Tab-separated table of C-alpha atoms and ligand atoms in Angstrom:
chain	number	residue	atom	x	y	z
A	1	MET	CA	0.000	0.000	0.000
A	2	VAL	CA	1.255	3.462	-0.856
A	3	ALA	CA	-0.106	5.938	1.661
A	4	PRO	CA	-1.019	9.410	0.420
A	5	ARG	CA	2.096	11.543	0.810
A	6	ASN	CA	2.853	15.192	1.065
A	7	ILE	CA	6.096	16.823	0.184
A	8	ALA	CA	5.942	20.514	0.897
A	9	ILE	CA	3.618	23.115	2.329
A	10	ASP	CA	2.706	26.457	0.814
A	11	ASN	CA	-0.131	28.944	0.874
A	12	THR	CA	-1.984	28.041	-2.335
A	13	SER	CA	-4.543	26.211	-0.199
A	14	GLU	CA	-5.912	29.516	1.132
A	15	ALA	CA	-8.382	29.637	-1.764
A	16	LEU	CA	-9.555	26.091	-0.965
A	17	ARG	CA	-10.053	26.735	2.731
A	18	SER	CA	-12.217	29.767	2.092
A	19	GLY	CA	-14.961	28.166	-0.020
A	20	GLY	CA	-13.094	26.732	-3.006
A	21	THR	CA	-14.256	26.544	-6.580
A	22	PHE	CA	-13.401	23.744	-9.004
A	23	PHE	CA	-13.178	23.153	-12.730
A	24	LEU	CA	-13.217	19.534	-13.856
A	25	GLU	CA	-12.478	18.391	-17.403
A	26	THR	CA	-12.908	14.772	-18.424
A	27	PHE	CA	-11.360	12.787	-21.257
A	28	GLY	CA	-12.447	9.250	-22.048
A	29	CYS	CA	-15.154	6.674	-21.682
A	30	GLN	CA	-18.534	6.647	-19.940
A	31	MET	CA	-16.904	5.252	-16.819
A	32	ASN	CA	-14.585	8.248	-16.723
A	33	ASP	CA	-17.554	10.573	-17.225
A	34	HIS	CA	-19.353	8.925	-14.357
A	35	ASP	CA	-16.268	8.964	-12.105
A	36	SER	CA	-16.155	12.715	-12.727
A	37	GLU	CA	-19.799	13.007	-11.707
A	38	LYS	CA	-18.891	11.330	-8.423
A	39	VAL	CA	-15.743	13.447	-7.935
A	40	ALA	CA	-17.922	16.526	-8.464
A	41	GLY	CA	-20.315	15.129	-5.835
A	42	VAL	CA	-17.469	14.760	-3.328
A	43	LEU	CA	-16.349	18.342	-3.944
A	44	LEU	CA	-19.850	19.832	-3.797
A	45	SER	CA	-20.558	18.069	-0.511
A	46	ARG	CA	-17.388	19.675	0.899
A	47	GLY	CA	-18.715	23.128	0.028
A	48	TYR	CA	-16.883	23.675	-3.263
A	49	ARG	CA	-18.667	25.377	-6.133
A	50	GLN	CA	-18.303	24.181	-9.737
A	51	VAL	CA	-17.259	26.795	-12.302
A	52	GLU	CA	-17.272	26.763	-16.093
A	53	THR	CA	-13.717	27.874	-16.837
A	54	PRO	CA	-10.353	26.866	-15.390
A	55	ASP	CA	-9.455	30.520	-14.894
A	56	ALA	CA	-12.340	30.942	-12.455
A	57	ALA	CA	-11.339	27.928	-10.342
A	58	SER	CA	-9.150	27.538	-7.283
A	59	LEU	CA	-8.869	23.798	-8.031
A	60	VAL	CA	-8.411	22.656	-11.657
A	61	LEU	CA	-8.823	18.916	-12.206
A	62	TYR	CA	-8.250	16.738	-15.263
A	63	ASN	CA	-9.777	13.271	-15.251
A	64	THR	CA	-7.909	11.412	-17.880
A	65	CYS	CA	-8.020	8.355	-20.098
A	66	SER	CA	-4.936	6.429	-21.168
A	67	ILE	CA	-6.526	3.691	-23.266
A	68	ARG	CA	-4.811	5.077	-26.350
A	69	GLU	CA	-1.652	7.138	-26.531
A	70	LYS	CA	-3.354	10.198	-28.047
A	71	ALA	CA	-5.683	10.620	-25.100
A	72	ALA	CA	-2.771	10.446	-22.670
A	73	GLN	CA	-0.802	13.059	-24.645
A	74	LYS	CA	-3.766	15.404	-24.608
A	75	VAL	CA	-3.580	15.641	-20.832
A	76	PHE	CA	0.043	16.702	-20.871
A	77	SER	CA	-0.651	19.371	-23.457
A	78	ARG	CA	-3.515	20.647	-21.239
A	79	LEU	CA	-1.224	20.634	-18.225
A	80	GLY	CA	1.289	22.665	-20.241
A	81	GLU	CA	-1.290	25.433	-20.477
A	82	TYR	CA	-1.370	25.538	-16.661
A	83	ARG	CA	2.324	26.049	-16.081
A	84	THR	CA	1.830	29.522	-14.605
A	85	LYS	CA	-1.343	28.864	-12.624
A	86	GLN	CA	0.202	27.465	-9.471
A	87	ALA	CA	2.051	30.710	-8.891
A	88	ALA	CA	-1.304	32.475	-9.227
A	89	GLY	CA	-2.652	30.424	-6.312
A	90	GLN	CA	-4.457	27.726	-8.297
A	91	ILE	CA	-4.147	24.059	-7.434
A	92	ILE	CA	-3.866	21.639	-10.350
A	93	GLY	CA	-4.765	17.946	-10.074
A	94	VAL	CA	-4.647	14.930	-12.381
A	95	LEU	CA	-7.108	12.096	-11.827
A	96	GLY	CA	-7.871	8.846	-13.619
A	97	CYS	CA	-5.918	6.406	-15.727
A	98	VAL	CA	-3.020	8.666	-16.741
A	99	ALA	CA	-2.574	9.607	-13.079
A	100	GLN	CA	-2.427	5.926	-12.166
A	101	GLN	CA	-0.073	5.076	-14.989
A	102	GLU	CA	2.345	7.974	-14.694
A	103	GLY	CA	2.152	8.331	-10.909
A	104	GLU	CA	4.739	10.667	-9.423
A	105	ASN	CA	6.387	11.120	-12.846
A	106	ILE	CA	3.689	13.713	-13.390
A	107	PHE	CA	5.345	15.895	-10.736
A	108	GLN	CA	8.579	15.685	-12.733
A	109	ARG	CA	6.966	16.481	-16.092
A	110	ALA	CA	4.645	19.120	-14.665
A	111	PRO	CA	5.981	20.332	-11.289
A	112	TRP	CA	3.053	22.739	-10.971
A	113	VAL	CA	0.683	19.787	-10.360
A	114	SER	CA	-0.278	19.215	-6.702
A	115	LEU	CA	-2.634	16.233	-6.779
A	116	VAL	CA	-2.238	12.903	-8.592
A	117	CYS	CA	-4.967	10.378	-7.903
A	118	GLY	CA	-5.526	7.176	-9.895
A	119	SER	CA	-8.936	5.728	-10.659
A	120	ALA	CA	-8.495	2.860	-8.198
A	121	SER	CA	-7.924	5.333	-5.319
A	122	TYR	CA	-10.937	7.609	-5.658
A	123	SER	CA	-12.358	6.400	-2.366
A	124	LYS	CA	-9.384	8.272	-0.819
A	125	LEU	CA	-10.328	11.577	-2.441
A	126	PRO	CA	-11.887	13.146	0.670
A	127	GLU	CA	-8.687	12.389	2.597
A	128	LEU	CA	-6.515	13.760	-0.215
A	129	LEU	CA	-8.625	16.910	-0.399
A	130	SER	CA	-8.234	17.411	3.352
A	131	GLN	CA	-4.482	17.286	2.852
A	132	LEU	CA	-4.638	19.880	0.064
A	133	GLU	CA	-6.901	22.079	2.184
A	134	ALA	CA	-4.384	21.764	5.032
A	135	GLY	CA	-1.724	23.196	2.723
A	136	ASN	CA	0.087	20.058	1.533
A	137	GLN	CA	1.457	20.772	-1.883
A	138	ARG	CA	1.984	17.306	-3.351
A	139	VAL	CA	-0.576	14.656	-2.627
A	140	THR	CA	-0.920	11.250	-4.255
A	141	GLY	CA	-3.383	8.365	-4.211
A	142	LEU	CA	-1.979	5.567	-6.324
A	143	ASP	CA	-3.037	2.273	-4.742
A	144	THR	CA	-4.406	-0.428	-6.979
A	145	ASP	CA	-4.539	-3.221	-4.400
A	146	THR	CA	-7.895	-2.092	-3.174
A	147	ASP	CA	-11.120	-3.948	-2.593
A	148	GLU	CA	-13.125	-0.746	-2.197
A	149	THR	CA	-15.542	0.704	-4.697
A	150	PHE	CA	-16.015	4.452	-5.147
A	151	GLU	CA	-19.351	5.181	-3.530
A	152	THR	CA	-20.319	8.750	-2.763
A	153	PRO	CA	-23.176	10.248	-0.752
A	154	VAL	CA	-23.656	12.844	-3.523
A	155	THR	CA	-23.160	12.435	-7.278
A	156	ARG	CA	-23.543	15.481	-9.489
A	157	ARG	CA	-24.979	13.960	-12.685
A	158	ASP	CA	-24.536	15.743	-16.030
A	159	ASN	CA	-27.409	14.158	-17.919
A	160	PRO	CA	-30.796	15.021	-16.431
A	161	TRP	CA	-32.527	11.970	-17.936
A	162	ARG	CA	-30.126	9.043	-18.228
A	163	ALA	CA	-28.214	8.203	-15.052
A	164	TYR	CA	-24.975	6.251	-15.057
A	165	LEU	CA	-24.376	3.863	-12.200
A	166	THR	CA	-21.160	1.848	-11.810
A	167	ILE	CA	-21.814	-1.674	-10.523
A	168	ILE	CA	-18.338	-3.124	-11.049
A	169	GLU	CA	-14.979	-1.370	-11.066
A	170	GLY	CA	-11.589	-2.497	-12.384
A	171	CYS	CA	-10.888	-5.520	-14.559
A	172	ASP	CA	-9.441	-8.985	-13.961
A	173	LYS	CA	-9.131	-9.917	-17.631
A	174	ALA	CA	-5.703	-9.482	-19.091
A	175	CYS	CA	-6.136	-8.501	-22.721
A	176	ALA	CA	-2.629	-8.199	-24.137
A	177	TYR	CA	-3.116	-4.612	-25.379
A	178	CYS	CA	-4.993	-3.046	-22.489
A	179	VAL	CA	-3.923	-0.751	-19.632
A	180	VAL	CA	-7.195	-0.966	-17.718
A	181	PRO	CA	-6.146	-3.785	-15.347
A	182	PHE	CA	-3.111	-1.640	-14.421
A	183	THR	CA	-4.913	1.669	-14.130
A	184	ARG	CA	-8.228	0.651	-12.611
A	185	GLY	CA	-7.110	-2.245	-10.441
A	186	PRO	CA	-8.852	-5.563	-9.822
A	187	GLU	CA	-12.565	-6.233	-10.310
A	188	ARG	CA	-14.670	-5.014	-7.370
A	189	SER	CA	-18.432	-5.362	-7.517
A	190	ARG	CA	-20.815	-3.187	-5.595
A	191	ALA	CA	-23.312	-4.871	-3.253
A	192	SER	CA	-26.693	-5.396	-4.921
A	193	ASP	CA	-28.568	-3.701	-2.049
A	194	SER	CA	-26.459	-0.590	-2.463
A	195	VAL	CA	-27.079	-0.587	-6.248
A	196	LEU	CA	-30.835	-0.930	-5.751
A	197	ARG	CA	-30.872	1.785	-3.078
A	198	GLU	CA	-29.221	4.189	-5.508
A	199	VAL	CA	-31.664	3.235	-8.275
A	200	ARG	CA	-34.574	4.123	-5.939
A	201	GLU	CA	-32.872	7.447	-5.139
A	202	LEU	CA	-32.478	8.103	-8.866
A	203	VAL	CA	-36.204	7.572	-9.390
A	204	ASP	CA	-36.907	10.038	-6.566
A	205	LEU	CA	-34.681	12.543	-8.407
A	206	GLY	CA	-36.773	12.102	-11.567
A	207	TYR	CA	-34.663	9.614	-13.548
A	208	SER	CA	-36.439	6.849	-15.430
A	209	GLU	CA	-33.471	5.495	-17.406
A	210	VAL	CA	-30.356	4.029	-15.787
A	211	GLN	CA	-27.241	2.679	-17.412
A	212	LEU	CA	-25.288	0.143	-15.380
A	213	LEU	CA	-21.568	0.481	-16.017
A	214	GLY	CA	-18.482	-1.677	-15.748
A	215	GLN	CA	-15.458	-2.476	-17.899
A	216	THR	CA	-16.904	-5.992	-17.911
A	217	VAL	CA	-20.321	-5.260	-16.496
A	218	ASN	CA	-21.589	-8.819	-16.878
A	219	SER	CA	-18.719	-10.209	-14.783
A	220	TYR	CA	-20.604	-8.669	-11.838
A	221	ALA	CA	-20.299	-10.786	-8.667
A	222	ASP	CA	-22.542	-9.568	-5.846
A	223	PRO	CA	-20.319	-9.352	-2.742
A	224	SER	CA	-23.333	-9.350	-0.388
A	225	ALA	CA	-24.950	-12.426	1.171
A	226	ARG	CA	-27.650	-12.312	-1.521
A	227	ARG	CA	-25.091	-13.264	-4.217
A	228	ILE	CA	-27.494	-12.391	-7.000
A	229	ARG	CA	-26.400	-12.969	-10.590
A	230	PHE	CA	-25.939	-10.098	-13.037
A	231	SER	CA	-29.079	-11.092	-14.963
A	232	ASP	CA	-31.102	-11.087	-11.712
A	233	LEU	CA	-29.696	-7.687	-10.804
A	234	LEU	CA	-30.875	-6.396	-14.197
A	235	LEU	CA	-34.368	-7.714	-13.465
A	236	ALA	CA	-34.338	-6.271	-9.934
A	237	VAL	CA	-33.312	-2.824	-11.241
A	238	ALA	CA	-36.091	-2.959	-13.852
A	239	ASP	CA	-38.575	-3.814	-11.070
A	240	VAL	CA	-37.868	-0.610	-9.140
A	241	PRO	CA	-41.099	1.414	-9.489
A	242	GLY	CA	-40.547	4.417	-11.771
A	243	ILE	CA	-37.779	2.803	-13.838
A	244	ARG	CA	-38.651	2.625	-17.509
A	245	ARG	CA	-35.369	1.736	-19.215
A	246	VAL	CA	-32.290	-0.165	-18.049
A	247	ARG	CA	-29.090	-0.270	-20.105
A	248	PHE	CA	-25.768	-1.920	-19.376
A	249	THR	CA	-22.286	-1.698	-20.854
A	250	THR	CA	-19.699	-3.176	-21.549
A	251	SER	CA	-20.356	-6.908	-21.729
A	252	HIS	CA	-17.434	-9.295	-22.023
A	253	PRO	CA	-18.181	-12.158	-24.446
A	254	ARG	CA	-16.719	-14.798	-22.116
A	255	ASP	CA	-19.211	-14.068	-19.332
A	256	PHE	CA	-22.195	-13.464	-21.598
A	257	GLY	CA	-24.696	-16.264	-20.929
A	258	ALA	CA	-28.195	-17.394	-21.908
A	259	ASP	CA	-29.571	-16.049	-18.590
A	260	ILE	CA	-28.908	-12.473	-19.780
A	261	VAL	CA	-30.751	-13.096	-23.050
A	262	ALA	CA	-33.625	-14.687	-21.103
A	263	ALA	CA	-33.807	-11.569	-18.893
A	264	LEU	CA	-33.958	-9.296	-21.963
A	265	GLU	CA	-36.740	-11.451	-23.412
A	266	ALA	CA	-38.720	-11.473	-20.181
A	267	GLN	CA	-38.506	-7.806	-19.218
A	268	PRO	CA	-39.184	-5.138	-21.870
A	269	LYS	CA	-37.748	-2.436	-19.600
A	270	LEU	CA	-34.319	-3.994	-20.226
A	271	CYS	CA	-33.210	-2.208	-23.392
A	272	ASN	CA	-32.751	-4.484	-26.382
A	273	HIS	CA	-29.139	-3.522	-27.008
A	274	VAL	CA	-25.956	-5.424	-26.171
A	275	HIS	CA	-22.467	-3.985	-26.635
A	276	LEU	CA	-20.263	-7.053	-27.109
A	277	PRO	CA	-16.706	-6.109	-28.127
A	278	VAL	CA	-15.103	-8.669	-30.427
A	279	GLN	CA	-11.792	-6.803	-31.102
A	280	SER	CA	-10.813	-9.077	-34.029
A	281	GLY	CA	-12.346	-11.698	-36.312
A	282	SER	CA	-9.111	-13.653	-36.586
A	283	PRO	CA	-8.810	-16.692	-34.291
A	284	ARG	CA	-5.037	-16.226	-34.261
A	285	ILE	CA	-5.190	-12.565	-33.259
A	286	LEU	CA	-7.867	-13.270	-30.638
A	287	ARG	CA	-5.445	-15.767	-29.088
A	288	ALA	CA	-2.569	-13.275	-29.237
A	289	MET	CA	-4.825	-10.677	-27.607
A	290	THR	CA	-5.691	-13.182	-24.812
A	291	ARG	CA	-9.349	-12.406	-25.279
A	292	THR	CA	-10.295	-15.809	-23.730
A	293	TYR	CA	-12.812	-16.760	-26.466
A	294	THR	CA	-12.474	-18.107	-29.985
A	295	ARG	CA	-14.148	-16.681	-33.065
A	296	GLU	CA	-16.514	-19.659	-32.981
A	297	GLU	CA	-17.456	-19.144	-29.343
A	298	TYR	CA	-18.075	-15.464	-30.008
A	299	LEU	CA	-20.315	-16.298	-32.961
A	300	GLU	CA	-22.260	-18.739	-30.766
A	301	LYS	CA	-23.075	-15.816	-28.433
A	302	ILE	CA	-24.190	-13.780	-31.448
A	303	ALA	CA	-26.398	-16.679	-32.609
A	304	MET	CA	-27.932	-16.798	-29.127
A	305	LEU	CA	-28.742	-13.070	-29.321
A	306	ARG	CA	-30.106	-13.342	-32.858
A	307	GLY	CA	-32.268	-16.286	-31.771
A	308	ALA	CA	-33.897	-14.287	-28.960
A	309	LYS	CA	-37.693	-13.839	-28.970
A	310	CYS	CA	-37.204	-10.051	-29.234
A	311	GLU	CA	-34.930	-8.236	-31.679
A	312	ILE	CA	-31.705	-7.175	-29.959
A	313	ALA	CA	-29.314	-4.567	-31.400
A	314	ILE	CA	-25.678	-5.626	-31.214
A	315	THR	CA	-22.696	-3.245	-31.251
A	316	THR	CA	-18.991	-3.903	-30.851
A	317	ASP	CA	-15.401	-2.612	-30.580
A	318	VAL	CA	-12.704	-3.568	-33.085
A	319	ILE	CA	-8.947	-2.963	-33.029
A	320	VAL	CA	-7.050	-2.946	-36.335
A	321	GLY	CA	-3.295	-3.368	-36.710
A	322	PHE	CA	-2.577	-5.458	-33.631
A	323	PRO	CA	1.070	-6.658	-33.857
A	324	GLY	CA	1.370	-9.448	-36.419
A	325	GLU	CA	-2.085	-8.849	-37.967
A	326	THR	CA	-1.777	-10.032	-41.572
A	327	GLU	CA	-3.983	-9.177	-44.552
A	328	ASP	CA	-5.704	-12.542	-44.008
A	329	ASP	CA	-6.357	-11.788	-40.315
A	330	PHE	CA	-7.818	-8.439	-41.288
A	331	ALA	CA	-9.976	-10.107	-43.965
A	332	GLU	CA	-11.356	-12.380	-41.235
A	333	THR	CA	-12.399	-9.319	-39.234
A	334	LEU	CA	-14.188	-7.923	-42.289
A	335	SER	CA	-15.934	-11.261	-42.908
A	336	LEU	CA	-17.060	-11.308	-39.266
A	337	LEU	CA	-18.571	-7.830	-39.685
A	338	GLU	CA	-20.430	-8.989	-42.806
A	339	GLY	CA	-21.655	-12.075	-40.960
A	340	VAL	CA	-22.810	-10.360	-37.765
A	341	ARG	CA	-24.101	-7.094	-39.325
A	342	TYR	CA	-23.544	-4.962	-36.244
A	343	ASP	CA	-25.861	-2.036	-35.642
A	344	SER	CA	-22.805	0.100	-34.999
A	345	LEU	CA	-19.211	-0.195	-33.869
A	346	PHE	CA	-16.287	1.682	-32.375
A	347	SER	CA	-13.073	1.033	-34.278
A	348	PHE	CA	-9.545	1.815	-33.142
A	349	LYS	CA	-6.030	1.645	-34.486
A	350	TYR	CA	-3.926	-0.477	-32.147
A	351	SER	CA	-2.011	1.807	-29.797
A	352	PRO	CA	0.964	0.382	-27.874
A	353	ARG	CA	0.526	1.044	-24.163
A	354	PRO	CA	2.999	0.925	-21.268
A	355	ASN	CA	3.327	-2.337	-19.293
A	356	THR	CA	1.076	-4.321	-21.636
A	357	PRO	CA	2.265	-7.706	-23.028
A	358	SER	CA	1.620	-6.668	-26.648
A	359	LEU	CA	4.261	-3.944	-26.320
A	360	SER	CA	7.003	-6.521	-26.838
A	361	MET	CA	5.228	-8.514	-29.568
A	362	PRO	CA	6.996	-8.653	-32.945
A	363	ASP	CA	5.750	-7.464	-36.340
A	364	ALA	CA	4.372	-4.072	-35.468
A	365	ILE	CA	2.068	-2.705	-38.167
A	366	SER	CA	2.964	0.727	-39.553
A	367	GLU	CA	0.733	3.693	-38.737
A	368	GLU	CA	0.026	4.098	-42.443
A	369	GLU	CA	-1.160	0.509	-42.767
A	370	LYS	CA	-3.287	0.790	-39.608
A	371	SER	CA	-4.953	3.887	-41.059
A	372	ARG	CA	-5.592	2.096	-44.351
A	373	ARG	CA	-7.235	-0.856	-42.590
A	374	LEU	CA	-9.271	1.434	-40.348
A	375	THR	CA	-10.643	3.301	-43.375
A	376	ILE	CA	-11.578	0.057	-45.137
A	377	LEU	CA	-13.236	-1.333	-42.022
A	378	GLN	CA	-15.224	1.852	-41.453
A	379	GLU	CA	-16.401	1.879	-45.081
A	380	VAL	CA	-17.571	-1.740	-44.841
A	381	GLN	CA	-19.410	-1.000	-41.604
A	382	ARG	CA	-20.969	2.178	-43.023
A	383	GLU	CA	-22.459	0.129	-45.845
A	384	ILE	CA	-23.792	-2.451	-43.380
A	385	GLN	CA	-25.381	0.254	-41.221
A	386	SER	CA	-26.920	2.018	-44.236
A	387	ARG	CA	-28.505	-1.242	-45.386
A	388	ARG	CA	-29.644	-2.169	-41.887
A	389	ASN	CA	-31.097	1.234	-41.038
A	390	ALA	CA	-32.952	1.376	-44.385
A	391	THR	CA	-34.948	-1.709	-43.336
A	392	LEU	CA	-36.261	0.237	-40.317
A	393	VAL	CA	-38.000	2.969	-42.317
A	394	GLY	CA	-41.739	2.783	-41.647
A	395	ASN	CA	-41.293	1.363	-38.130
A	396	THR	CA	-42.433	3.285	-35.060
A	397	PHE	CA	-40.062	3.632	-32.087
A	398	GLU	CA	-40.343	4.935	-28.572
A	399	LEU	CA	-37.703	7.620	-27.960
A	400	LEU	CA	-36.451	9.302	-24.837
A	401	VAL	CA	-36.036	12.859	-26.146
A	402	GLY	CA	-32.596	14.141	-25.152
A	403	ASN	CA	-31.931	17.096	-27.466
A	404	LYS	CA	-33.628	20.025	-29.074
A	405	SER	CA	-31.964	21.184	-32.274
A	406	ARG	CA	-31.301	24.850	-32.988
A	407	ARG	CA	-33.484	24.299	-36.040
A	408	GLU	CA	-37.129	25.091	-35.434
A	409	ASN	CA	-39.253	22.110	-34.299
A	410	GLN	CA	-36.374	19.604	-34.603
A	411	TRP	CA	-35.598	17.165	-31.804
A	412	SER	CA	-33.641	13.988	-31.267
A	413	GLY	CA	-33.670	11.044	-28.942
A	414	HIS	CA	-32.568	7.457	-28.427
A	415	THR	CA	-34.588	4.347	-29.085
A	416	ALA	CA	-34.406	1.461	-26.605
A	417	CYS	CA	-31.917	-0.181	-28.987
A	418	ASN	CA	-29.812	3.005	-28.668
A	419	ARG	CA	-30.351	4.358	-32.185
A	420	VAL	CA	-30.448	8.112	-32.622
A	421	VAL	CA	-33.586	9.406	-34.318
A	422	ASN	CA	-33.911	13.040	-35.420
A	423	PHE	CA	-37.514	14.078	-35.771
A	424	ALA	CA	-39.840	16.973	-36.330
A	425	SER	CA	-42.576	17.966	-33.885
A	426	GLN	CA	-44.671	21.063	-33.263
A	427	GLU	CA	-44.786	20.281	-29.526
A	428	ARG	CA	-42.999	22.717	-27.225
A	429	ALA	CA	-41.786	20.728	-24.221
A	430	LEU	CA	-40.504	17.315	-25.255
A	431	LEU	CA	-37.116	17.189	-23.526
A	432	GLY	CA	-36.926	14.286	-21.093
A	433	THR	CA	-40.235	12.786	-22.248
A	434	TYR	CA	-40.932	9.525	-24.067
A	435	VAL	CA	-42.535	9.912	-27.492
A	436	GLN	CA	-43.529	7.676	-30.389
A	437	VAL	CA	-41.738	8.466	-33.645
A	438	ARG	CA	-42.210	6.866	-37.054
A	439	ALA	CA	-38.990	6.489	-39.073
A	440	THR	CA	-39.316	8.175	-42.468
A	441	GLY	CA	-35.695	8.009	-43.610
A	442	ALA	CA	-32.365	6.452	-42.739
A	443	GLY	CA	-28.670	7.258	-42.920
A	444	PRO	CA	-25.763	5.127	-41.778
A	445	ASN	CA	-25.624	6.653	-38.304
A	446	SER	CA	-29.164	7.718	-37.527
A	447	LEU	CA	-32.790	7.697	-38.570
A	448	VAL	CA	-35.089	10.596	-39.302
A	449	GLY	CA	-38.716	10.488	-38.376
A	450	GLU	CA	-41.926	12.234	-37.466
A	451	HIS	CA	-43.642	12.487	-34.131
A	452	VAL	CA	-46.723	10.270	-33.828
A	453	PRO	CA	-48.769	12.170	-31.253
B	501	SAM	N1	-13.769	-3.725	-21.232
B	501	SAM	C1	-14.201	-3.553	-22.530
B	501	SAM	C2	-13.954	-4.842	-23.323
B	501	SAM	O1	-13.463	-5.791	-22.821
B	501	SAM	O2	-14.209	-4.865	-24.488
B	501	SAM	C3	-13.578	-2.358	-23.233
B	501	SAM	C4	-12.830	-1.362	-22.467
B	501	SAM	S1	-11.851	-0.210	-23.352
B	501	SAM	C5	-12.139	1.185	-22.347
B	501	SAM	C6	-12.733	0.229	-24.800
B	501	SAM	C7	-12.092	-0.228	-26.059
B	501	SAM	O3	-10.865	0.412	-26.286
B	501	SAM	C8	-11.737	-1.696	-26.147
B	501	SAM	O4	-12.845	-2.502	-26.387
B	501	SAM	C9	-10.760	-1.732	-27.271
B	501	SAM	O5	-11.401	-1.887	-28.513
B	501	SAM	C10	-10.129	-0.338	-27.210
B	501	SAM	N2	-8.728	-0.438	-26.755
B	501	SAM	C11	-8.286	-0.814	-25.547
B	501	SAM	N3	-6.942	-0.805	-25.524
B	501	SAM	C12	-6.528	-0.412	-26.758
B	501	SAM	C13	-5.256	-0.213	-27.365
B	501	SAM	N4	-4.147	-0.430	-26.699
B	501	SAM	N5	-5.231	0.209	-28.652
B	501	SAM	C14	-6.360	0.437	-29.334
B	501	SAM	N6	-7.582	0.263	-28.822
B	501	SAM	C15	-7.677	-0.159	-27.541
B	502	SF4	FE1	-9.233	-4.072	-21.104
B	502	SF4	FE2	-9.775	-6.576	-21.757
B	502	SF4	FE3	-10.418	-5.666	-19.320
B	502	SF4	FE4	-11.772	-4.842	-21.470
B	502	SF4	S1	-11.673	-6.933	-20.680
B	502	SF4	S2	-10.969	-3.566	-19.815
B	502	SF4	S3	-10.212	-4.739	-23.029
B	502	SF4	S4	-8.373	-5.932	-20.142
């Protein structure tokens, strides 16, 4: 265990002690977004006020992602902009995966930073803040050997209609390319009673849609005496009075079982969308990635989803240019896309990350070649989505309206299967309501439609 440490004392904490203000910028995935919502909750409950610009803040925080190199670099370029701020009395902090990965090196690269706290140590934040408020100038929280989850009495949520809720933190899988097990620590599930209590609180706050989060959400293992399975937790969340939609992401193919499909079939409040990252269609590359399933096993899970009594949208993540990926391996990924016909996907060029096993694998693919494969893959998928979305024209969907366009009478929302639909309506107050919309047109990434009053 590395205890939080302090190195020097100065007077920059004066601003914190007398009713501090904070600015918090987040880079990365939904889990990072939600961590930031909880960090904001911790700060607000200590009397801090959130401000819109870093210049207006006594405490400037960056919550960072290090999944790919670009995201990590972005943080250092942001920190560069803050070189002079410490002298002006501002306190700068780095949170999240880059903090965990770089640790105290951040103090060397950016000596004006005072707080470095990794994602696995957020439960220590109140203690670290107390140290900053007491005048300590360099404070770190970098443990990963924790069994605690980050639960906060207050969470300041950004989206007024869809609430994120982390049910499992960290990751015990060991994909050869991935930093998450290093930056977020081991898998820790939150007790089912605590999850359900928060869902009831969310309903009281006016939320009707919740999204359960975890790097491998379906590896959930209830630590309480109830020991309920993930699929039973989904059903229990859907049963909370006032809940209308339940989403969950990300599912790991290895732990994706028939009980989850049965739950989706049985309970219409469970949204008919599963995000099931495949990463590659090549059996050889899947083995090299240590993904723990074969192409065949993955396709069996897809067949199970396609065989469900209700239609279920399937989305995925794909990495191109993993070390040693040949033209044939890449062709197998394309053939998998054609076979599965995903509703949408996130695609990434392989990015070598510190400490990961793939860093020392031979036959690196050039950046140019990775870009070429990414473009081809995205074109293939665009075609698939265009064809798939075109078949939906004429259907009517229920949307949760989340946006009003600047254009007169134009709105947009998400279907249960997580498609975006842009639609026209003469109504005035649709934000946050559920409406019926008939699809009248389709593009590769969204549908257009008209409100069916
Ligand atoms: N836990 C999820 C899973 O197992 O699929 C995904 C977590 S990760 C935050 C999201 C996606 O980033 C991964 O599915 C993968 O496609 C991508 N990713 C992770 N590490 C990467 C790397 N080193 N280079 C490129 N993409 C990466
Ligand atoms: Fe990373 Fe693999 Fe864990 Fe997903 S399952 S977070 S890709 S190690």
